[in-house]
XYZ file of C-alpha atoms in Angstrom:
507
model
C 74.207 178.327 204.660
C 75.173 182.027 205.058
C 72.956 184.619 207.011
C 70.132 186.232 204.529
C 70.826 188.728 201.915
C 71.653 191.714 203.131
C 68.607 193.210 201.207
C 65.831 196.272 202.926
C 63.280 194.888 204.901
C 59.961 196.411 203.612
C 56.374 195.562 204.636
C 55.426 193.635 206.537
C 58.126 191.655 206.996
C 59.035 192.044 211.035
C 56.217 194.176 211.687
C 56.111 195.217 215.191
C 59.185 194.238 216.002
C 62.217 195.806 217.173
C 66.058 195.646 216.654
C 68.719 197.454 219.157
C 72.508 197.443 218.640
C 75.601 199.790 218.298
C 74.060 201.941 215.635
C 71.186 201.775 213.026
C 70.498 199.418 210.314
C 70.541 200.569 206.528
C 68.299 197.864 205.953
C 66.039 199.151 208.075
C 65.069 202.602 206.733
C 61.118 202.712 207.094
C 61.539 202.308 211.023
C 61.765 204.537 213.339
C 65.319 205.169 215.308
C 66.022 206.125 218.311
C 69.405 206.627 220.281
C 68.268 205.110 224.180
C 71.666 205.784 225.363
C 75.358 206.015 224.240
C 75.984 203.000 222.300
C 72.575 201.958 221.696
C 70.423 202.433 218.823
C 67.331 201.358 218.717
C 65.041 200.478 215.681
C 61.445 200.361 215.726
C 58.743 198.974 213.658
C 56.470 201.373 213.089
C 53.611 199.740 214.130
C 55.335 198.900 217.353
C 54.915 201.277 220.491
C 57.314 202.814 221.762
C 57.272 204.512 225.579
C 59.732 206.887 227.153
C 59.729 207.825 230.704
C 63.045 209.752 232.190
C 63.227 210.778 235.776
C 67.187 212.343 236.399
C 69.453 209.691 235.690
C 66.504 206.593 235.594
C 64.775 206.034 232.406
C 62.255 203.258 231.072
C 62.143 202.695 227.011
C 58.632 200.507 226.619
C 58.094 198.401 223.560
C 54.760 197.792 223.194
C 52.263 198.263 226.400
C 51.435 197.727 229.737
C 47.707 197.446 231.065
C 47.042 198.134 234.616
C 44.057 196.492 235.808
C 43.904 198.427 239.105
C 43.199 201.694 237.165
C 41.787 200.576 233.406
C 41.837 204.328 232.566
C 45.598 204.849 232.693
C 47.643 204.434 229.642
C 51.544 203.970 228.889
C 52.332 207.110 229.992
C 50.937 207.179 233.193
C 51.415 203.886 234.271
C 55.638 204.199 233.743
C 55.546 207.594 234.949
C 54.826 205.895 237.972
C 56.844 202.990 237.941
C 60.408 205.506 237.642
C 59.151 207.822 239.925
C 59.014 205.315 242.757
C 61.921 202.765 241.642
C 65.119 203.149 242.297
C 67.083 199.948 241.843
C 66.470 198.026 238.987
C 64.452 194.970 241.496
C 61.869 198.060 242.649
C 61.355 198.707 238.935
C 60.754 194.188 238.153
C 58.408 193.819 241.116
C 56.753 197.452 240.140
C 55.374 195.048 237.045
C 54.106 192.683 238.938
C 50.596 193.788 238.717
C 50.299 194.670 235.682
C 49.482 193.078 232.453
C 50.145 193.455 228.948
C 52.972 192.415 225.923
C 56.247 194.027 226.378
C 59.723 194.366 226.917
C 61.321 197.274 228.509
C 65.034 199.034 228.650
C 65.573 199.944 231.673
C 68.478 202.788 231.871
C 70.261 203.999 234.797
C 73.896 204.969 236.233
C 75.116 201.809 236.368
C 74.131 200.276 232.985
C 71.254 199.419 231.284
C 68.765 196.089 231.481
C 65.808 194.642 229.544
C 63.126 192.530 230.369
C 60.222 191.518 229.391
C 56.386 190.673 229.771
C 56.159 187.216 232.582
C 55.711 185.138 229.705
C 57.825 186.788 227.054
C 55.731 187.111 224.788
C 57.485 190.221 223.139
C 60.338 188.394 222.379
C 63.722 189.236 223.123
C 66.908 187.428 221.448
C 70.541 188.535 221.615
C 73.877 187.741 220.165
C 77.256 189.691 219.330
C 78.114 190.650 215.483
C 81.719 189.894 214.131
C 83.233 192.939 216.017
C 81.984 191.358 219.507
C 79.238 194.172 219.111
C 75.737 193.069 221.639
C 72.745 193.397 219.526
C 68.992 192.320 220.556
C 65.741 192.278 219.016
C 62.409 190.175 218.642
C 63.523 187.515 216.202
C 66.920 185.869 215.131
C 66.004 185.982 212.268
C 66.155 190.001 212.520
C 69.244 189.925 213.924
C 70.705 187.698 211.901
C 70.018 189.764 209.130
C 71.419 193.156 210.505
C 74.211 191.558 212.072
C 75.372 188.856 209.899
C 74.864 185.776 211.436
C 75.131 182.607 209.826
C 72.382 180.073 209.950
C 72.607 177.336 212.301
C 72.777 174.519 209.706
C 74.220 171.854 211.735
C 71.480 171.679 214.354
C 68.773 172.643 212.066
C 69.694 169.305 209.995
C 69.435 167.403 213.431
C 66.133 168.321 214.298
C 64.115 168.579 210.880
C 65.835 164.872 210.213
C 64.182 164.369 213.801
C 61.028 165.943 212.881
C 61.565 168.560 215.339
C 61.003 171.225 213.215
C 57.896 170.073 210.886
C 56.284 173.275 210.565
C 52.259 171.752 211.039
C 53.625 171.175 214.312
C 54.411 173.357 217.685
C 57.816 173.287 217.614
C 60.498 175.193 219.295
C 64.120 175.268 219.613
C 64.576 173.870 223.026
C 66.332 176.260 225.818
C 67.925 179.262 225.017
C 68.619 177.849 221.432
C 67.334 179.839 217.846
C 67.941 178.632 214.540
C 71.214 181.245 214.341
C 74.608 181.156 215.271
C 75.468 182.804 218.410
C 72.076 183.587 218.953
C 69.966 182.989 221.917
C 66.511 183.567 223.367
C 65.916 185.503 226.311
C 63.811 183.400 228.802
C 60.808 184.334 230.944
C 61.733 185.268 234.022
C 65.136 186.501 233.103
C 66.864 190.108 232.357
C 69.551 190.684 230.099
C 72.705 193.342 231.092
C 73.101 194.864 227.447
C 75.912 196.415 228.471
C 78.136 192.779 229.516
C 75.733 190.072 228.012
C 74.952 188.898 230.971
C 72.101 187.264 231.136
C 70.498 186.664 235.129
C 67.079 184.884 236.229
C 65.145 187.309 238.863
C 62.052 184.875 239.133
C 60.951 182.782 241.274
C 63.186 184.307 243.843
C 60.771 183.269 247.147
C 57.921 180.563 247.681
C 54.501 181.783 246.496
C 52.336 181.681 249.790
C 49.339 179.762 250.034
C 45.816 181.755 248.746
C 42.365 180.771 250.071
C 40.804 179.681 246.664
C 37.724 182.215 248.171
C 40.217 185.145 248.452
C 41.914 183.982 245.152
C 38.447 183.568 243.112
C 38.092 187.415 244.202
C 41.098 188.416 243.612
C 41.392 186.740 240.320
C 38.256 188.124 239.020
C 38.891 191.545 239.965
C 42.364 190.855 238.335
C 40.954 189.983 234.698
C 37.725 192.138 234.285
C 40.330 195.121 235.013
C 42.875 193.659 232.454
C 40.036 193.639 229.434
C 38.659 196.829 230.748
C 41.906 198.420 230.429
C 41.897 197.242 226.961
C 38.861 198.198 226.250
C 39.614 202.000 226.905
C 42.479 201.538 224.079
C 41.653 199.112 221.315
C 38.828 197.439 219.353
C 39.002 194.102 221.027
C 38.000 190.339 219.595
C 38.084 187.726 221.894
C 39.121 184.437 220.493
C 36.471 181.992 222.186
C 36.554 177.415 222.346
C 35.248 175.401 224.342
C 37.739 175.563 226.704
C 38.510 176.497 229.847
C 40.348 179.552 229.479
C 38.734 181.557 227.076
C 35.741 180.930 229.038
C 37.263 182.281 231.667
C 38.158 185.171 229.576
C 34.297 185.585 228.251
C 33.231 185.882 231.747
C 35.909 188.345 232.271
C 34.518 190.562 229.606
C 30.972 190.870 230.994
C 30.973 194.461 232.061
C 32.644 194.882 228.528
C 31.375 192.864 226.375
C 28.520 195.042 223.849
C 32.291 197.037 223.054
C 33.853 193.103 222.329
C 33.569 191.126 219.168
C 33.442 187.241 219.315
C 34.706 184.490 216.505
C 35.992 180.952 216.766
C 38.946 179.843 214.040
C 37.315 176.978 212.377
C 40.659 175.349 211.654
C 41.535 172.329 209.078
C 39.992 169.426 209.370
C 37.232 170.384 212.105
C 33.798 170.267 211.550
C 31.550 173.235 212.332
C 29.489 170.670 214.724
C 32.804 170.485 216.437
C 33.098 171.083 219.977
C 35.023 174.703 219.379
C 32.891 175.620 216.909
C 29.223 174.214 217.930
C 29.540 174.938 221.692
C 30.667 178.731 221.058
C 28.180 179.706 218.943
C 25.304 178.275 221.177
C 26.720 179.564 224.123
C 27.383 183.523 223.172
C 23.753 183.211 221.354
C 22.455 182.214 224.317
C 23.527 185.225 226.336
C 22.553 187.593 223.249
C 26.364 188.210 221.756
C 27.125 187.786 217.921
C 29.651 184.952 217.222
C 32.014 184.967 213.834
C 33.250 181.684 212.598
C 36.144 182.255 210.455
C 37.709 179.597 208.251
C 40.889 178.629 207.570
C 41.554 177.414 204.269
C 43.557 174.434 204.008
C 45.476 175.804 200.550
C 46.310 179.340 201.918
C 47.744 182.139 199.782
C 48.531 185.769 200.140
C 50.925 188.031 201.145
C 50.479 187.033 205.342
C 50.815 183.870 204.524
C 53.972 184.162 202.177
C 55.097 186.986 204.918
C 55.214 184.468 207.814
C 56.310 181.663 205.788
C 59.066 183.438 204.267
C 60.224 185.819 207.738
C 60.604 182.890 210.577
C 63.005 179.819 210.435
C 61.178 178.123 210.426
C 57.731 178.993 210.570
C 54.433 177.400 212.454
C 52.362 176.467 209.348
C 49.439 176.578 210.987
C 49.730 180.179 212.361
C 50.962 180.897 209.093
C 47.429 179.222 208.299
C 44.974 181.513 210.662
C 47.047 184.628 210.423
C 45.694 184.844 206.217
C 42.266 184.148 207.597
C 41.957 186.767 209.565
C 43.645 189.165 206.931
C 40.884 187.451 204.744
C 37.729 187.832 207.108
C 38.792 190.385 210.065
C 37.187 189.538 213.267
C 36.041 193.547 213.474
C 35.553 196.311 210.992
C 38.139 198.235 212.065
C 41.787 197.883 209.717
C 43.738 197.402 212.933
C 42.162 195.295 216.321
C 43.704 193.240 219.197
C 42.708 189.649 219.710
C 42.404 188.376 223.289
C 43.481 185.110 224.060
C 43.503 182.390 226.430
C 46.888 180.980 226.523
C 49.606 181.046 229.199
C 46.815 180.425 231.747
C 47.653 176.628 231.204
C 50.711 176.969 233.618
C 48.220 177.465 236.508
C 46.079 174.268 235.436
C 47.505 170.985 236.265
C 47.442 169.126 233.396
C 50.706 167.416 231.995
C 50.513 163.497 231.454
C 54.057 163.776 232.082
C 53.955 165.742 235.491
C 53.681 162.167 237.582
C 57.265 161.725 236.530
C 60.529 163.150 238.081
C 61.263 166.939 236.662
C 64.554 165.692 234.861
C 66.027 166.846 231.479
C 65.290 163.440 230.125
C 61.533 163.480 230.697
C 61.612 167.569 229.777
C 62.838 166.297 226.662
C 59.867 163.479 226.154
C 57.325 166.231 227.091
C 58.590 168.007 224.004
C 58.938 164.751 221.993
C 62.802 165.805 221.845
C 64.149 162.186 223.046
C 66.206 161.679 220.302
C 67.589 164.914 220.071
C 71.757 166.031 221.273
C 70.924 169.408 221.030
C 67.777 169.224 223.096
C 69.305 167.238 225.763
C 72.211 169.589 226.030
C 70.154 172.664 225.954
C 67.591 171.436 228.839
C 70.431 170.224 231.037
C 71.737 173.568 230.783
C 68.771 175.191 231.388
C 67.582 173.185 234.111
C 70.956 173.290 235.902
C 70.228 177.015 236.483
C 66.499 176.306 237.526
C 66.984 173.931 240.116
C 68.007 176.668 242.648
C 64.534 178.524 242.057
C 62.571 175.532 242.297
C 64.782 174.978 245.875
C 63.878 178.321 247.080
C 60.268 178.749 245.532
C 58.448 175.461 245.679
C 57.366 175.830 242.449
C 56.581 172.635 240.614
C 59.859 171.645 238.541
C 57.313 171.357 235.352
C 55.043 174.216 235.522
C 58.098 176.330 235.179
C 59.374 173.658 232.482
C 56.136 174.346 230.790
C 56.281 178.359 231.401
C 59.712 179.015 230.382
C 60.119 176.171 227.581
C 56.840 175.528 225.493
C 54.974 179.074 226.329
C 58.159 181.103 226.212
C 59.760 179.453 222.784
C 56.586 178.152 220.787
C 53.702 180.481 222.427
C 55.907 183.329 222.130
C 57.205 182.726 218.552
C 53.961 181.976 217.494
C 52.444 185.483 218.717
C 55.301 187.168 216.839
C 54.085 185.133 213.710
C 50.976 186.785 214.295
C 52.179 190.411 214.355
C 52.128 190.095 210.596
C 48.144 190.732 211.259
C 47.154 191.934 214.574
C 48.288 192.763 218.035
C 47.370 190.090 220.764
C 46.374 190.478 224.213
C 46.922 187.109 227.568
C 45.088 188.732 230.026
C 46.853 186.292 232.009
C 50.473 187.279 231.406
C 50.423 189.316 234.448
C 52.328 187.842 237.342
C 50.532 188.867 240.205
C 47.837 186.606 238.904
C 49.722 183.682 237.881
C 51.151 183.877 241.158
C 47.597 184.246 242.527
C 46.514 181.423 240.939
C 49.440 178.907 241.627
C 49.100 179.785 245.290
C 45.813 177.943 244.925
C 46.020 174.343 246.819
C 46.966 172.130 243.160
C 43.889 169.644 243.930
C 41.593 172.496 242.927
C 43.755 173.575 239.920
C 43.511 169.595 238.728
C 41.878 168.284 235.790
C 39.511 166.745 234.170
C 37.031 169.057 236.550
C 39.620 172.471 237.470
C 37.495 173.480 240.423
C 39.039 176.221 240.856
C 38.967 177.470 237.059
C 35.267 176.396 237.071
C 34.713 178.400 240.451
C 36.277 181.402 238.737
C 33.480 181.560 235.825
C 30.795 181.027 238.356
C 31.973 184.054 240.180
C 32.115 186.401 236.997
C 29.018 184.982 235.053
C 27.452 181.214 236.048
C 25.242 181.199 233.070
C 28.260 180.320 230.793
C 28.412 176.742 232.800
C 25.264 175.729 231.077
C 27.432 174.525 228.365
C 29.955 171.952 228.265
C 33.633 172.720 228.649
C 35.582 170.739 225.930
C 33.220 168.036 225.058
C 35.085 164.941 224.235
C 34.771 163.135 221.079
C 35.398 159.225 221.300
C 38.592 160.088 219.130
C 39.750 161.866 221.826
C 38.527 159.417 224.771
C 40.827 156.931 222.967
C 43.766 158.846 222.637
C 43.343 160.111 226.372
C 43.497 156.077 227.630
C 46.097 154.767 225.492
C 48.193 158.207 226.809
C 47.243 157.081 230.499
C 48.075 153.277 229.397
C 51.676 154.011 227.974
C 52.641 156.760 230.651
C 52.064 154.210 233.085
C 53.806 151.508 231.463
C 57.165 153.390 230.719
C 59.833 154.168 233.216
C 61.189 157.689 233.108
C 64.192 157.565 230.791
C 62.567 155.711 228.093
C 61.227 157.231 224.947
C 57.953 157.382 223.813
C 55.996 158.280 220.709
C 53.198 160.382 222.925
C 53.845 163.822 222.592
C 52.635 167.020 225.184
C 49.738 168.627 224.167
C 50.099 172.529 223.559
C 47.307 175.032 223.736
């Protein structure tokens, strides 16, 4: 199948998103351009920030933005004003963004070349891949670059996994490593930097073991961590928090006490749940309990309009059921406002130990299980490779072989694509894609970051606002206490190597 026509990409197809190569895109000619640097033009989405900080020979190009929740009141500007004035080398200017928080990805410019990165959990995502003429070009999706470049859908391995049902779009999919659904394209992992002037493409993190935190010193630290994050983004945008009964938007909730009269609240009642369901019911008591208005927005099981067509039509494939929420919120906005950002909870699950699979060996084999990718050639090659070139971080960090399975593979391929599917409608915020906190938080003895309780993730709402434990944290349903034993029951039957029809459970 060849690469898309080469036709103009108008509204709101790509929006927010960026493309950067050897010169600008006719197809493009609604976005803004920008030459970065000799050789590289970049092409912006209008609706996508864009940041320039120059200090003699060091620049920083920001796409997107930064939050720092050590001084809320700072924006862009200020914060990378900082950041080049005391960097220097290119590892100053990575561990400079260690505190802060946000969805981005950065050019970073100097004499020697020029890198970019991007947010911890790459979330603004990056892919890459050289045209005909051996050309580097990156931007947020393949598909993107694909059509600017002229690459050729990957047809071959696209057959393999929707004959697999790999790629069913009502489910979380992702194309597993640094794999995309184009030709000579790849994704740009978290944790990783890309040279834009070689194509070389180098892992900076984890680099050293994350010390040990007193969970008391961490619970503080934590707390002071996220209230800063939402206040920060409270100076900037009108903010809706995305609230279940879960763990981490509760976390988030209590985060956005001192903030939360500016906040609204509203719950996705999605397909096939009930609004006595746990994520519906339990939010709506709980916010009315402590005097804050809650929105329950549905989701229509026959969506149609042009977000839903947008998404549908844009990503190769697309997440049906994003495709799903993003029309509902085009068709009831969580705020009055034409433009908001919606905070959510995700990425936090890294720091809570959860996986069924984690009793087993961190192999390729049982990566591939966790993503219900057994059967798949292309996923087995593609996690060999990639875990090939993580075992020498997990030697020198400590870090658990599947937390940074789960960070770089299901959160930085599915989470991330599925926030870019979202840009059709709205900007999102993670309060916890800031490293320093992750970090934080894995440095937390694992007992207390253990399920089905998460002391630890308990502690931390007890700190910010205790009333909010007065109501259950995921109830279960007896649907869900079967599925939970017969998972147990199989896991513990199988030996690691063999397949097995239950799949890992995505936020």
């Amino acid at each position: 199948m060849p690469s898309p026509a080469a036709s103009i990409v108008r509204d709101p197809a790509f929006r927010r998103q960026f493309v950067m190569g050897p010169d600008f895109s006719d197809l493009l000619p609604q976005w803004r351009r920008h030459w970065v640097a000799n050789g590289l033009a970049l092409s912006v989405h209008p609706d996508l920030p864009v940041t320039r900080v120059d200090a003699g020979a060091r620049s920083i190009v920001l796409l997107g933005f930064v939050l720092d929740p050590r001084h809320p009141e700072r924006d862009d500007q200020t914060i990378l004003d900082e950041v080049v004035r005391e960097s220097h080398t290119f590892d100053e200017v990575l561990r400079a963004f260690d505190p802060l928080a946000g969805r981005w990805a950065a050019l970073w410019l100097h004499a020697n070349g020029a890198h970019v990165f991007h947010d911890p959990a790459a979330l603004r995502q990056v892919y890459h891949g050289r045209d005909s003429a051996g050309a580097l070009w990156c931007g947020s999706s393949p598909s993107l670059i694909s059509r600017v470049a002229g690459h050729a859908e990957d047809v071959v391995h696209r057959e393999e996994m929707v004959r697999d049902g790999l790629l069913d779009p009502g489910t979380t999919h992702f194309w597993p490593g640094t794999g995309s659904s184009f030709v000579g394209i790849e994704r740009l992992l978290p944790n990783h930097h890309l040279d834009v002037r070689t194509g070389e493409v180098r892992r900076y993190w984890p680099h050293a073991p994350i010390p040990p935190v007193d969970p008391d010193v961490a619970t503080a630290r934590c707390a002071s961590m996220l209230t800063g994050v939402i206040a920060a983004a409270a100076e900037r945008y009108p903010l809706a928090l995305a609230v279940t009964a879960g763990f981490d938007s509760r976390i988030l909730l209590a985060a956005s006490r001192p903030r939360a009269e500016r906040l609204s609240f509203y719950t996705l009642k999605k397909v096939g749940t009930s609004r006595h369901g746990g994520d519906v019911r339990v939010p709506h008591q709980m916010l009315r309990k402590v005097g804050l208005r809650h929105r329950v927005i549905p989701v229509s099981p026959t969506p149609h309009g042009q977000v839903f067509d947008t998404i549908r039509d844009t990503f190769v494939p697309c997440h049906r059921s994003t495709a799903s929420s993003a029309q509902a919120l085009h068709d009831h906005p969580p705020r009055s406002e034409e433009s908001w950002v919606t905070i959510n909870g995700n990425v936090s699950e890294v720091t809570r130990r959860r996986n069924p699979y984690a009793r087993l060996s961190a192999t390729p084999p049982n990566f591939a299980r966790a993503a219900r990718m057994s059967g798949s050639s292309l996923a087995m090659e593609q996690l060999a490779a990639w875990w090939a070139g993580a075992v020498p971080a997990v030697e020198v960090s400590g870090v658990d072989g599947w937390d940074l399975y789960y960070w770089e593979q299901p959160i930085g391929g599915w989470l991330a694509t599925v926030r870019t599917e979202f840009d059709v409608v709205e900007e999102g915020l993670t309060p916890y894609n800031c490293r320093s906190l992750l970090t934080t938080m894995m440095g937390v003895d694992s007992s207390l970051r253990g399920g089905p309780d998460f002391p630890f993730h308990r502690g931390l709402i007890a700190h910010m606002w205790p009333e909010l434990l007065d109501h259950p944290i995921n109830p279960p349903v007896l649907r869900t206490r079967v599925r939970q034993t017969l998972r147990g029951k199989l896991l513990h039957r199988s030996r690691p190597g063999e397949s097995s029809s239950v799949g890992h459970r995505v936020p």
